Amino acid sequence: MFNTDTINRFNDLDTPFYYYDLEVLRQTLTAARDASAKHGFHVHYAMKANFNPRVLDMIQSFGFGADCVSGNEVRAAIDRGFDKGKIVFAGVGKSDKEINLGLDTDIFCFNVESVQELNIIDGLAAAKGKKAKVAIRINPNVDAHTHHFITTGLDENKFGINIWQLPDVATALRQCKNLEFLGIHFHIGSQITDLEVYKNLCTRINEMQDWFEDHGFPVKVLNTGGGLGVDYYSPDGNIADFENYFQVFKNFLNVKPGQEVHFELGRALVAQSASLISRVLYVKNGLKKNFLVLDAGMTELMRPMLYQAYHQIENLSQNSKFKIQNPEPGNSQPAANIKYDVVGPICESTDCFQKDVEFPESFRGDLIAIRTAGAYGEVMASGYNLRDRVGSIYSE
Ligand SMILES: *Cc1c(COP(=O)(O)O)cnc(C)c1O
């Protein structure tokens, strides 16, 4: 991702910023599109992972739909040219204003997360003389085997409708004249790396679609959600395994004639395409710890502080100096490794990217790359401490 020219370009820029490698994004999107098209699957990009305009433009140009979780995301998807017939709208707390926006813009489907919400959407649609297309988001109680902060499909989670509430859903669907039932929706968590989890999800989806069909509701759409994980430990040239992911659904989902299978991938499409670039401000050597104090912190990338997430951290200046100054093979020993806690400048003790990182000795001004930051990175930036809004630059 970082050749000498790129690093030289960084040297002239103010930090921190997100660096987007659009070629990595293109390769990832191509792989996802080809692997899904093989089976006729529909992919909606989960916009909350990254709504940077350049990123959205490229994703839209690949023909993916959009999975939105707020009215503003629905609006942004339409503004960036996503086909409104390919926009789905999930969220456990949609406001009336947001539902009305979805109705006014004729989105493909509301993914509905409670019986109460079904009734509210029905009422708002009736007031407009419209029919709202809905899918029922079911909480299937399937363990995603991921960090408990990013699990969404267990009984203890707030998302979706629990299986024991389905009789109430059937009653509501029969009563609500301004709803059109499209199908069933699931999303059990994020950063899922064990494909066995998706096999279990398929089993549950098959049971659920039988339940709806048995109760007189034909299921046209099976939406399996997203959650496919990426490798945060080796970011280079490491695109998510879309082939095997989609193959699991091909093998284990019971797809009936005329049914559509939908996916909502976020992280796996964008994570590897960006890094957060920062500089070392200070090196603090303590009795117990050495600290590298960066000019980026939780206001630019919150995942380590929010979910104890791991990101690979690289010192670009020291690496590049060694490569440039010592090109002879026998002459390129790495600098002595020191252990650092890599921290940000924010006034919170949790503002730490990683503890005890083994690094070449680092100095004020060194450029630091925090990798695999394309998903849930820039979008979670905040103005806490009245920080400047983080910028972004692009490889092309
Ligand atoms: C966040 C989200 C996704 C995407 O999750 P990833 O882990 O980024 O793939 C898909 N569907 C819904 C409903 C979501 O909330």
PDB file of C-alpha atoms in Angstrom, residues 18 147 149 232 276 297-313 342 350-355 370-373 375-377 380:
ATOM      1  CA  TYR A  18      -7.347   8.847   6.160  1.00  0.00           C
ATOM      2  CA  HIS A 147     -16.694  -9.872  20.124  1.00  0.00           C
ATOM      3  CA  PHE A 149     -19.877  -5.776  21.680  1.00  0.00           C
ATOM      4  CA  TYR A 232      -6.818  -7.149  10.732  1.00  0.00           C
ATOM      5  CA  LEU A 276      -5.236   6.300   9.261  1.00  0.00           C
ATOM      6  CA  GLY A 297      -6.643   9.500  18.714  1.00  0.00           C
ATOM      7  CA  MET A 298     -10.102   8.168  19.444  1.00  0.00           C
ATOM      8  CA  THR A 299     -11.587  11.219  17.742  1.00  0.00           C
ATOM      9  CA  GLU A 300     -10.226   9.911  14.425  1.00  0.00           C
ATOM     10  CA  LEU A 301     -10.445   6.117  14.924  1.00  0.00           C
ATOM     11  CA  MET A 302     -12.541   4.859  17.786  1.00  0.00           C
ATOM     12  CA  ARG A 303     -12.630   1.096  17.242  1.00  0.00           C
ATOM     13  CA  PRO A 304      -9.755   0.194  19.596  1.00  0.00           C
ATOM     14  CA  MET A 305     -11.330   2.242  22.391  1.00  0.00           C
ATOM     15  CA  LEU A 306     -14.925   1.224  21.642  1.00  0.00           C
ATOM     16  CA  TYR A 307     -14.559  -2.507  21.008  1.00  0.00           C
ATOM     17  CA  GLN A 308     -11.011  -3.292  22.069  1.00  0.00           C
ATOM     18  CA  ALA A 309     -10.333  -3.830  18.377  1.00  0.00           C
ATOM     19  CA  TYR A 310      -6.905  -4.642  16.974  1.00  0.00           C
ATOM     20  CA  HIS A 311      -5.343  -2.655  14.122  1.00  0.00           C
ATOM     21  CA  GLN A 312      -1.868  -3.249  12.770  1.00  0.00           C
ATOM     22  CA  ILE A 313       0.349  -0.231  13.372  1.00  0.00           C
ATOM     23  CA  VAL A 342       0.666   3.841  21.125  1.00  0.00           C
ATOM     24  CA  THR A 350      -8.863   4.791  27.077  1.00  0.00           C
ATOM     25  CA  ASP A 351      -7.393   6.839  24.222  1.00  0.00           C
ATOM     26  CA  CYS A 352      -4.859   4.126  23.410  1.00  0.00           C
ATOM     27  CA  PHE A 353      -4.593   2.339  20.058  1.00  0.00           C
ATOM     28  CA  GLN A 354      -2.585  -0.559  21.363  1.00  0.00           C
ATOM     29  CA  LYS A 355      -0.463  -1.496  24.325  1.00  0.00           C
ATOM     30  CA  ILE A 370      -2.885   2.401  11.387  1.00  0.00           C
ATOM     31  CA  ARG A 371      -4.092  -0.198   8.953  1.00  0.00           C
ATOM     32  CA  THR A 372      -7.434  -1.731   7.948  1.00  0.00           C
ATOM     33  CA  ALA A 373      -9.230   1.465   8.925  1.00  0.00           C
ATOM     34  CA  ALA A 375     -14.653   0.388   7.926  1.00  0.00           C
ATOM     35  CA  TYR A 376     -16.118   2.101  10.993  1.00  0.00           C
ATOM     36  CA  GLY A 377     -13.173   4.513  10.961  1.00  0.00           C
ATOM     37  CA  MET A 380     -17.076   7.383  13.682  1.00  0.00           C
TER      38      MET A 380
END
